[in-house]
Tab-separated table of C-alpha atoms in Angstrom:
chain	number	residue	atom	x	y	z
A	392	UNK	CA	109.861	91.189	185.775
A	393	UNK	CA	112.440	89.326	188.370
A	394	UNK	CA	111.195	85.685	188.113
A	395	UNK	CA	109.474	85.971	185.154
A	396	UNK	CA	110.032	83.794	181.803
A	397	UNK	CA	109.176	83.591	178.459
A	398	UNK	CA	110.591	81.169	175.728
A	399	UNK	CA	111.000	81.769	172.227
A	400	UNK	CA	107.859	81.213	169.195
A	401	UNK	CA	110.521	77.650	168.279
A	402	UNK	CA	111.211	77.268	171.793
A	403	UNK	CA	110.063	74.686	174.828
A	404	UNK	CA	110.257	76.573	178.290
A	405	UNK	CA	111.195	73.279	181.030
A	406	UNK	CA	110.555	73.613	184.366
A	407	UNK	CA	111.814	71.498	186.500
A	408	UNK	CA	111.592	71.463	190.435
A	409	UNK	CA	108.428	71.692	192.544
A	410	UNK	CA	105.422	69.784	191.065
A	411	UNK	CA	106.683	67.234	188.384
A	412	UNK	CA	105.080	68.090	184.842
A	413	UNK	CA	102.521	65.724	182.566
A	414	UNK	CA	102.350	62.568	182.926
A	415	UNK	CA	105.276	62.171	185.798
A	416	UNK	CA	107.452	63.850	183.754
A	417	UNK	CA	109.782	65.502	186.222
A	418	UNK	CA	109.172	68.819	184.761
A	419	UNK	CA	106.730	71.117	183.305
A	420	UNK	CA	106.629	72.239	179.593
A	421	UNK	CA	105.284	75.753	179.027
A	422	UNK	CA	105.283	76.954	174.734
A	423	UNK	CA	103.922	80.212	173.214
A	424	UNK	CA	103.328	82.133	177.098
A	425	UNK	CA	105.504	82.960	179.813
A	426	UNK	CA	105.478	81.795	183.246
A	427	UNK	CA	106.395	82.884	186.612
A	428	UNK	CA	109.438	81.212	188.095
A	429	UNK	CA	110.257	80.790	191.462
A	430	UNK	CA	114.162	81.712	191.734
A	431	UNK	CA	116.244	79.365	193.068
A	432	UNK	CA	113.480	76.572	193.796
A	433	UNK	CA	113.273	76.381	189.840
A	434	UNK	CA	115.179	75.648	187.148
A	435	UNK	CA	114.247	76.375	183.961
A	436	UNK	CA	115.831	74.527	180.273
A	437	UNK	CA	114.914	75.605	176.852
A	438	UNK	CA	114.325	73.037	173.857
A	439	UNK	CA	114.656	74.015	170.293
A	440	UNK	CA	111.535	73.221	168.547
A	441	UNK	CA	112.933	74.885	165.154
A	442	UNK	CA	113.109	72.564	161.906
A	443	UNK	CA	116.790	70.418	162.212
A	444	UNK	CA	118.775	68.705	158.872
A	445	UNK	CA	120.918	65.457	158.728
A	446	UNK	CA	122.682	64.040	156.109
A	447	UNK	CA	123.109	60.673	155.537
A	448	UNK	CA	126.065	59.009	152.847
A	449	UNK	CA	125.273	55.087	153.254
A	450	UNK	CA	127.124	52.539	150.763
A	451	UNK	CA	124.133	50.186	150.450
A	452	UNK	CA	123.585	46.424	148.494
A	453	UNK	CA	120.945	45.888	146.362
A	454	UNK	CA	118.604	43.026	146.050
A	455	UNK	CA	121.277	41.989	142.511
A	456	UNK	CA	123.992	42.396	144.920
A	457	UNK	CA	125.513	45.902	143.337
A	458	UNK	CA	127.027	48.542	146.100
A	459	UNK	CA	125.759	51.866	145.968
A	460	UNK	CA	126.639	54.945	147.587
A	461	UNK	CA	123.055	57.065	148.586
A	462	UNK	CA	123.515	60.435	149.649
A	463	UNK	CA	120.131	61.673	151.238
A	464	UNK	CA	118.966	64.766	153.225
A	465	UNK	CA	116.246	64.316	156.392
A	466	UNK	CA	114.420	67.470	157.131
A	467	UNK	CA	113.221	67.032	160.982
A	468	UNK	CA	112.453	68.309	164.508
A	469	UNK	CA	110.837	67.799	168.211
A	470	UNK	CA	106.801	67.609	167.857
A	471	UNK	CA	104.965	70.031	169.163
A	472	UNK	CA	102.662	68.359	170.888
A	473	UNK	CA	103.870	68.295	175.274
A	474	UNK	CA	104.368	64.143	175.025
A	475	UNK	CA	106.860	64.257	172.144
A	476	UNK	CA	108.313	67.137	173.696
A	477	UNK	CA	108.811	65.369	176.782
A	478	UNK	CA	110.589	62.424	175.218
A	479	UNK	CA	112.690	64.666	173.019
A	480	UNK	CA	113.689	66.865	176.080
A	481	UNK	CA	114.645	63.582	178.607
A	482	UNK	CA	116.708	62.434	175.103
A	483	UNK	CA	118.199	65.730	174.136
A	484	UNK	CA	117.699	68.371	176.437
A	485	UNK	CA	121.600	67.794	177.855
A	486	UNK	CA	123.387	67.761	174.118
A	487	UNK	CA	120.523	69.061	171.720
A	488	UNK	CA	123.270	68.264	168.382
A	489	UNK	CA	122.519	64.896	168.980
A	490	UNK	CA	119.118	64.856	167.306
A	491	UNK	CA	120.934	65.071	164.250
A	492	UNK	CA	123.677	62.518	164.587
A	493	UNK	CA	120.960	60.029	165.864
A	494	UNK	CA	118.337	60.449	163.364
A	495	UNK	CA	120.930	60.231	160.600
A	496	UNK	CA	121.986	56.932	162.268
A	497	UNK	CA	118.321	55.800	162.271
A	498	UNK	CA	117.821	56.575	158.709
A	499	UNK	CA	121.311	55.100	157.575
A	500	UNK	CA	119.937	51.987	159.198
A	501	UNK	CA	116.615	52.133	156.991
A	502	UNK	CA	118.198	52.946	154.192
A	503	UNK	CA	120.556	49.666	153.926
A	504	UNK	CA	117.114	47.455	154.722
A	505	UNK	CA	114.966	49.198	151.967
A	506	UNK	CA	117.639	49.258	149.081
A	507	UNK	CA	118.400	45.410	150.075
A	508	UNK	CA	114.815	44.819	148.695
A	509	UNK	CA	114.978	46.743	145.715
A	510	UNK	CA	117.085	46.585	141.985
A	511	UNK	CA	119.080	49.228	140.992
A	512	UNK	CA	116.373	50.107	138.055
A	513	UNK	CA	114.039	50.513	140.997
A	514	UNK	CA	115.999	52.778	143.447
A	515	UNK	CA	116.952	54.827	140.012
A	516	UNK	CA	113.824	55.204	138.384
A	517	UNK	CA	111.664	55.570	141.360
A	518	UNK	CA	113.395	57.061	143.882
A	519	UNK	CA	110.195	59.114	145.091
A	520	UNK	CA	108.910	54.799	146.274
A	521	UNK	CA	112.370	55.015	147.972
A	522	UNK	CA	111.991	57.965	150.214
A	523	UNK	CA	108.286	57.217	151.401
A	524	UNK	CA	109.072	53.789	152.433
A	525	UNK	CA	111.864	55.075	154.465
A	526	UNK	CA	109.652	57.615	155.967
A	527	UNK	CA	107.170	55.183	156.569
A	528	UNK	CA	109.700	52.731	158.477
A	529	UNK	CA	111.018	55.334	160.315
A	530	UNK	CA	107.927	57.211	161.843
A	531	UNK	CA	107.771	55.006	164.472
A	532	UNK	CA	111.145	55.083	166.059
A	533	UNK	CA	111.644	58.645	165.598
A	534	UNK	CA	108.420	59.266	167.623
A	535	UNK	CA	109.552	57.186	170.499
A	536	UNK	CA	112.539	59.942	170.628
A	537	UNK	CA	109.776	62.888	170.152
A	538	UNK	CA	110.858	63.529	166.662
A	539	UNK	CA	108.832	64.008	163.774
A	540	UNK	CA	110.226	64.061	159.933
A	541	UNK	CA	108.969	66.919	157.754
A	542	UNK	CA	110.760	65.242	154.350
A	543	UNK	CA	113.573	62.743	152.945
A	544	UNK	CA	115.383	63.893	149.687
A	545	UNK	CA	117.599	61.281	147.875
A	546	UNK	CA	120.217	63.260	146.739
A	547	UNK	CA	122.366	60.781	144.461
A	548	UNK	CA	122.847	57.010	144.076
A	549	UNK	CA	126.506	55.945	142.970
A	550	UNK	CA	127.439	52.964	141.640
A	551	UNK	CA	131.376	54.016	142.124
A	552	UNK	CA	133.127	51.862	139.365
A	553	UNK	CA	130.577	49.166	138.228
A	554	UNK	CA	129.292	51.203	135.374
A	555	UNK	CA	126.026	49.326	136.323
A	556	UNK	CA	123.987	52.719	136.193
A	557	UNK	CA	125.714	54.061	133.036
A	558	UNK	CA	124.788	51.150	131.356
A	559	UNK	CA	121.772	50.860	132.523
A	560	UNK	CA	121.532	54.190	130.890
A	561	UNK	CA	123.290	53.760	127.517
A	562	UNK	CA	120.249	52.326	125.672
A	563	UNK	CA	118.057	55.639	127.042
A	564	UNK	CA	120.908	57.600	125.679
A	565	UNK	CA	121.169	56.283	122.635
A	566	UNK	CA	117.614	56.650	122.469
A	567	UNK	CA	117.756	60.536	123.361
A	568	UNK	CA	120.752	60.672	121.264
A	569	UNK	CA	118.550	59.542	118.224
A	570	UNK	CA	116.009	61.873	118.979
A	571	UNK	CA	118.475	64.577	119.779
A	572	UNK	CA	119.761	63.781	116.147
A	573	UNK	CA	115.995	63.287	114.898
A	574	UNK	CA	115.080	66.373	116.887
A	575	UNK	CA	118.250	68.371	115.378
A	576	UNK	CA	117.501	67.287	111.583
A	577	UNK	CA	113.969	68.118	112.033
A	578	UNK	CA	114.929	71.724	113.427
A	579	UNK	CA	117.877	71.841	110.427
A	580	UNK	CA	115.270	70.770	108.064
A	581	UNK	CA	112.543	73.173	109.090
A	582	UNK	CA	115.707	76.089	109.609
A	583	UNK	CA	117.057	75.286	105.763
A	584	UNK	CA	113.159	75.485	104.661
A	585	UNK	CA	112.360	77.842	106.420
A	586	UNK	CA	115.738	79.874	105.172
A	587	UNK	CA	114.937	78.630	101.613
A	588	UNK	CA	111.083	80.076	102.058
A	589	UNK	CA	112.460	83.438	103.561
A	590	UNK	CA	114.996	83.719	100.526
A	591	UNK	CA	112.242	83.009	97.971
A	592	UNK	CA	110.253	85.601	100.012
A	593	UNK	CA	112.792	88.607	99.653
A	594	UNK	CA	113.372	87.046	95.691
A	595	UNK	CA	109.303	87.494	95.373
A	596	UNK	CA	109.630	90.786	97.306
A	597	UNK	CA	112.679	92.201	95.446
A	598	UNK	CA	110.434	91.047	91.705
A	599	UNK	CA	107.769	92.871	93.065
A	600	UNK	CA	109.945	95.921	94.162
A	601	UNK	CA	111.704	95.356	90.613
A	602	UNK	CA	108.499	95.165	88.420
A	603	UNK	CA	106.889	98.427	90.368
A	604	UNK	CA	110.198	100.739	90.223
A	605	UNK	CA	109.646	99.335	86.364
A	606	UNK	CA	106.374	100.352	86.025
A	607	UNK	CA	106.995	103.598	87.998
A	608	UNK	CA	109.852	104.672	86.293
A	609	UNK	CA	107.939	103.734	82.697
A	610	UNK	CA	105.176	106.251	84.027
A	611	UNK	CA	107.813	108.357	84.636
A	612	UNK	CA	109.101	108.186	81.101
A	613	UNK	CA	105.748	108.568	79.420
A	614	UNK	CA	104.400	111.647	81.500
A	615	UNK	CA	107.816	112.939	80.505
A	616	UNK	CA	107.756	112.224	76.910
A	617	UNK	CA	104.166	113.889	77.076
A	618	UNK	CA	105.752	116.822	78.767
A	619	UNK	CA	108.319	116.806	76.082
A	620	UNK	CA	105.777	116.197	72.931
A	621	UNK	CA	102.973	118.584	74.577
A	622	UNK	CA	105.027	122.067	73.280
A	623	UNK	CA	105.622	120.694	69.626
A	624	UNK	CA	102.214	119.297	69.893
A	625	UNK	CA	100.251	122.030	70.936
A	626	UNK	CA	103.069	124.738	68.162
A	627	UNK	CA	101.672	121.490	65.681
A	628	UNK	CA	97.998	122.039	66.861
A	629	UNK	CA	98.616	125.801	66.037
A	630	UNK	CA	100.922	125.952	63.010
A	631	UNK	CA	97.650	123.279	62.309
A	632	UNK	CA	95.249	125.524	62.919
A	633	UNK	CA	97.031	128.500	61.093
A	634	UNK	CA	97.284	126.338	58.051
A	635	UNK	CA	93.705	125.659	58.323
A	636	UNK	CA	92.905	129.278	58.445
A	637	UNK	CA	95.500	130.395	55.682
A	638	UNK	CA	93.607	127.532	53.329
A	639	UNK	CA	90.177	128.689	54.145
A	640	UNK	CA	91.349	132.238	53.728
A	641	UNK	CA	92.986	131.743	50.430
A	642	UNK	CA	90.127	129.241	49.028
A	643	UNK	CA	87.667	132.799	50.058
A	644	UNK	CA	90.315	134.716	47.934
A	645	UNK	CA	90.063	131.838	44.852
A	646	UNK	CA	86.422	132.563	45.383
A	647	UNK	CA	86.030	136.049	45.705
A	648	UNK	CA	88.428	136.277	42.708
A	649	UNK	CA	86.536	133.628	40.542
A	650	UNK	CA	83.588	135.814	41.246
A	651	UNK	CA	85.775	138.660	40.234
A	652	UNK	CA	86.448	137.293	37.079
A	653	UNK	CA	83.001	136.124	36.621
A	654	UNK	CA	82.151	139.762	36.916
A	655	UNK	CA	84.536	141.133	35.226
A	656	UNK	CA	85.402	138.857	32.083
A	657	UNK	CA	82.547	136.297	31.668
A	658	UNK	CA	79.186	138.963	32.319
A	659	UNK	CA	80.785	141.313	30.205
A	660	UNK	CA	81.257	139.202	27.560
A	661	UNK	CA	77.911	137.192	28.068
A	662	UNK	CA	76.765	141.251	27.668
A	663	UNK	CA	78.507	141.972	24.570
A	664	UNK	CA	77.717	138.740	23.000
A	665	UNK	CA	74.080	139.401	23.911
A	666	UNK	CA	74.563	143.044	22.295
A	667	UNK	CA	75.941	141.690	19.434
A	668	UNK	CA	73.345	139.034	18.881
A	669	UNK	CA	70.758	142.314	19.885
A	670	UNK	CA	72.037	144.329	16.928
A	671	UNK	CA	72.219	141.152	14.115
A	672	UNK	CA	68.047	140.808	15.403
A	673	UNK	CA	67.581	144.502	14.740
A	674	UNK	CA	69.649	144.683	11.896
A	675	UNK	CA	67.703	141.779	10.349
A	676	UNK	CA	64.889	143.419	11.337
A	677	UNK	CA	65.420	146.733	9.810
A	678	UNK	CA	66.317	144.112	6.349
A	679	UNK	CA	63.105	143.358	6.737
A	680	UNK	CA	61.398	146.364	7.164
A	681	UNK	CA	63.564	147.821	4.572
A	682	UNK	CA	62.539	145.476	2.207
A	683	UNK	CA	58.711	145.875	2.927
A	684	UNK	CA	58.474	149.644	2.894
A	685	UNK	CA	60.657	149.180	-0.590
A	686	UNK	CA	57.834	147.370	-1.687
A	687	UNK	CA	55.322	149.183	-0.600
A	688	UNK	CA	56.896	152.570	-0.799
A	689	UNK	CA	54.689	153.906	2.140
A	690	UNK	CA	57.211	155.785	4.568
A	691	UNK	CA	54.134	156.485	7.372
A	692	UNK	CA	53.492	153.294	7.444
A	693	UNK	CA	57.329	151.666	7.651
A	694	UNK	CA	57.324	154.241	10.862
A	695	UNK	CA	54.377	152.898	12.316
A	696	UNK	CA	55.962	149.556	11.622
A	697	UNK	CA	58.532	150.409	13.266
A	698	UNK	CA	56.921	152.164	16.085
A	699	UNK	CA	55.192	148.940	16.455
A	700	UNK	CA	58.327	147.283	17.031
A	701	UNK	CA	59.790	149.270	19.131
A	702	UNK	CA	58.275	146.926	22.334
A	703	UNK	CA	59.781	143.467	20.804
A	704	UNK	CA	63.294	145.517	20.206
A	705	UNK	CA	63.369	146.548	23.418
A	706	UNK	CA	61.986	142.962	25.216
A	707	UNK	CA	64.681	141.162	22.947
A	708	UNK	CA	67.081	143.371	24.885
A	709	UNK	CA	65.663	142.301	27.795
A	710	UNK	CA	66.047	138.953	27.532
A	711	UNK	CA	69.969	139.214	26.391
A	712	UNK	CA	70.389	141.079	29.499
A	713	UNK	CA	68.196	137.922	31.691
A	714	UNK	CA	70.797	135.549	32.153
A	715	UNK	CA	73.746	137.932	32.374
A	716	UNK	CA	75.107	138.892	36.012
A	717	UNK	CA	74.076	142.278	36.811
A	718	UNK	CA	74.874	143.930	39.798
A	719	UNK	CA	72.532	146.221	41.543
A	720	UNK	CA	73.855	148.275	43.705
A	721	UNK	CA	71.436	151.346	44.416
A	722	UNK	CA	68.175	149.532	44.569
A	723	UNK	CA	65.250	150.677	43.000
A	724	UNK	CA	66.815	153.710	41.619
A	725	UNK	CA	69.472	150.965	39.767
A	726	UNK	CA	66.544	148.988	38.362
A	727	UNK	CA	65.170	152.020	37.105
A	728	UNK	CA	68.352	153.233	35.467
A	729	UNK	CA	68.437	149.934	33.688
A	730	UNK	CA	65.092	149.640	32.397
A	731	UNK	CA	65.251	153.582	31.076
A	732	UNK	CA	68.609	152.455	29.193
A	733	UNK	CA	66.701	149.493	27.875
A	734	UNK	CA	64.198	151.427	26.434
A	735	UNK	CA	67.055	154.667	25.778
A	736	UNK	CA	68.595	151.611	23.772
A	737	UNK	CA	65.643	150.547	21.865
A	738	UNK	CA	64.961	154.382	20.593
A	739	UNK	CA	68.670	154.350	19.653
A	740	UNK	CA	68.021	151.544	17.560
A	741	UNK	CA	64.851	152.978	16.111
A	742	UNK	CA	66.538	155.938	15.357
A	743	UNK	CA	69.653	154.430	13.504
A	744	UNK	CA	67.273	151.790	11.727
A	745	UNK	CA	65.148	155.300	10.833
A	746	UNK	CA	68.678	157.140	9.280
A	747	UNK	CA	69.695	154.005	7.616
A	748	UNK	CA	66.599	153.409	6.005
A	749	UNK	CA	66.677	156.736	4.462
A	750	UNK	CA	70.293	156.691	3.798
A	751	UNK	CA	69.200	153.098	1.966
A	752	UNK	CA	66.355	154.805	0.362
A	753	UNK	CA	68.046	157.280	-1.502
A	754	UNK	CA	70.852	154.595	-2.895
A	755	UNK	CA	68.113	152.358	-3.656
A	756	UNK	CA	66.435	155.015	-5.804
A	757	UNK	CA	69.593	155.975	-7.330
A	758	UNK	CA	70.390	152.154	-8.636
A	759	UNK	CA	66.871	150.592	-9.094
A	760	UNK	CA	66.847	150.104	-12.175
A	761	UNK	CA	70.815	148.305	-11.489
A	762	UNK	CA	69.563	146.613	-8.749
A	763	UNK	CA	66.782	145.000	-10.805
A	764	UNK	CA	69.098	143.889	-13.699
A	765	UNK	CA	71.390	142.210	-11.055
A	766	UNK	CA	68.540	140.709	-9.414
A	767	UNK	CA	69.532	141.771	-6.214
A	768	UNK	CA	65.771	142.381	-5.727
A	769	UNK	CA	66.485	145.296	-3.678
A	770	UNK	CA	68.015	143.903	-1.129
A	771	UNK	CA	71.399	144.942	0.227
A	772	UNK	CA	73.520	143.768	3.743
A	773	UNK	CA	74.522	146.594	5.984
A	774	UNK	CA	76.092	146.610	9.656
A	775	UNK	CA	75.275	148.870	12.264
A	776	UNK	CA	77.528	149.630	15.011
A	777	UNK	CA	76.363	151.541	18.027
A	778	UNK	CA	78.708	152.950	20.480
C-alpha cells in the first residue's frame, strides 16, 4: 500500500518528523510491524539490528613488562530493546560501519589495561579469565552507544621474538615429550607382546592343526590297513574254517575207519580166538567123556551125558560170543538167527564129539590091550576142526 512500511525481522524502522519518538528522541522506532507513513511529512531510516564482528590485533605489555601481540574477535550488535536502539541509531544511523571500527577501538583500549595486570603464564593459561574481564569492563561503555556484546574470542597471543612463551613451554614439552616417549614404548611394548602373543597363538594353532591332520591322517592309515587286512583276513577266517572242517572231517574218517578195523580185524579175531578156545573146551570135554564112557563102557549113557551137555556147550559159546562186537542189523529176526546158530553150533559139536567117539571106540578096542602095556590108560589127544 502507498505510504505503507514494514522493516525487516533484524531491522529498526525510524521515523522521524511529526511527533518526536520515546523519551524526546526525535523519532519513532517501530520493530517486527509495519506502520503507516505519511509521504513527504515523514522520513523513514532503517537500523541493522543483525549480529556485527570486529577484530582487534593490539601489541600489549604485561605486568613482567613482555610485548605481546593479541589477536581477538568481538561478536556484537544494537540491543533490542527501543532505548539502546535509540542511542545506537543517533550514533550510527548516518555511517552504520562504524559500529565496528568503534567497538574494536573500545576493546583495543581494554585489552592493553587488562593484560597490563596480568603475567604472561596468566593471559596463556587462562585466557577464558581474559575474555570475561574484558567483557565485563566493556559492558558499560558499549551500552552508552546501544551496543550489546554477544562473545570475545582470544584468538592468539604472540610474543614475536622473545621466546618468552616457547620457553615457558619447553618444560611442558619435555614433559609431553616424555610421555609421548613413555606413551610410545608402552604402545611398542604392548604391540611387540601383543605380536609375540599372536605369533605363539598361530604356533599353538598350527600344533593343534599339526597334531589333528596327524591323528586324522593315522585314522586314515589304520581304517586303510583294515581295509587292506579285512580280504586276507576274512580268505584266513575261511581257508580257517575249511581247515577246521577238513580236520574234523578226516578225524570222522580216522574214526569211522578205526571202527572199520575194529569190525573187521579185531571182532573177527576176538571171534575166532573165542572159537578156538570153544573147540579146545569141547574137545577137552569130549576127552573127558571119552574117557568115562571107556570106563564104563555104557554108550546110552555117554549120550545122555552128552545130551546133558549139550546146554553148557552151547552157553560156553555164548559167552565167547559176549564180549565180541556183533552187529545186528535186522533186529529181532538177527538175534534169532544168532541164537539158532548157537545152538546149530552146539549140535555140530555134539555130533562130531558123537563120530569121534565112535571112531575112538573102535581104535581103542583094536589096541587095548597096547594101550594098557604103554600105560597110556586109554587116553589119546585128538583135534577137531569144524568148518
Amino acid at each position: 500500500m502507498f505510504g505503507y512500511r514494514v522493516p525487516s525481522p533484524d531491522q529498526a524502522m525510524l521515523i522521524s518528523g511529526g511527533r518526536r519518538g520515546q523519551g524526546g528522541a526525535p523519532f519513532r522506532v517501530v520493530t517486527g510491524h509495519g506502520k503507516f507513513v505519511l509521504p513527504v511529512f515523514r522520513k523513514v531510516r532503517f537500523l541493522t539490528l543483525a549480529m556485527c564482528e570486529s577484530e582487534v590485533a593490539e601489541k600489549c605489555v604485561t605486568r613482567q613488562g613482555i610485548a605481546l601481540t593479541v589477536r581477538a574477535v568481538i561478536a556484537f550488535k544494537v540491543g533490542n530493546d527501543t532505548e539502546s536502539i535509540v542511542n545506537a541509531g543517533q550514533r550510527f544511523l548516518s555511517d552504520q560501519d562504524q559500529m565496528a571500527i568503534l567497538t574494536g577501538r573500545i576493546f583495543a583500549g581494554h585489552l592493553r589495561s587488562i593484560i597490563g595486570s596480568m603475567t604472561v603464564e596468566e593471559i596463556v593459561t587462562e585466557r577464558q579469565k581474559l575474555a570475561t574481564e574484558v567483557l565485563e569492563t566493556s559492558k558499560t561503555e558499549m551500552a552508552k552507544i546501544g551496543l550489546i556484546v554477544d562473545s570475545l574470542q582470544i584468538q592468539s597471543i604472540d610474543d614475536g621474538d622473545t621466546g618468552y612463551i616457547e620457553a615457558m613451554s619447553a618444560p611442558h614439552k619435555a614433559a609431553i615429550q616424555r610421555q609421548a616417549q613413555i606413551a610410545q614404548a608402552q604402545a611398542t611394548q604392548a604391540s611387540v607382546e601383543a605380536q609375540q602373543e599372536a605369533t605363539r597363538n598361530q604356533a599353538e594353532y598350527s600344533r593343534q592343526t599339526a597334531v589333528v591332520q596327524a591323528e586324522y591322517s593315522a585314522e586314515v592309515d589304520r581304517a586303510q590297513a583294515r581295509a587292506a587286512q579285512a580280504g586276507p583276513l576274512a580268505q584266513a577266517h575261511a581257508q580257517q574254517e575249511v581247515l577246521a572242517a577238513q580236520t574234523e572231517l578226516a578225524e570222522r574218517r580216522a574214526q569211522l575207519r578205526q571202527q572199520e578195523l575194529v569190525a573187521e580185524v579185531v571182532k573177527p579175531a576176538e571171534a575166532e580166538a573165542e572159537r578156538i578156545k570153544l573147540l579146545a573146551t569141547a574137545e577137552a570135554e569130549r576127552m573127558k567123556i571119552q574117557a568115562e564112557a571107556a570106563a564104563s563102557h555104557d554108550r546110552v549113557a555117554l549120550d545122555r551125558m552128552l545130551i546133558d551137555q549139550l546146554p553148557q556147550i552151547v552157553k560156553e559159546a555164548s559167552a565167547g560170543l559176549a564180549n565180541a562186537n556183533v552187529n545186528v542189523l535186522n533186529g529181532t529176526d538177527g538175534l534169532g538167527e544168532i541164537a539158532a546158530g548157537l545152538v546149530g553150533q552146539g549140535l555140530t559139536i555134539l555130533d562130531s564129539v558123537r563120530r569121534n567117539l565112535g571112531t575112538q571106540s573102535s581104535s581103542d578096542t583094536a589096541g587095548g590091550a597096547s594101550g594098557s602095556a604103554n600105560g597110556n590108560g586109554g587116553a589119546h589127544s585128538g583135534r577137531v576142526e569144524i568148518e
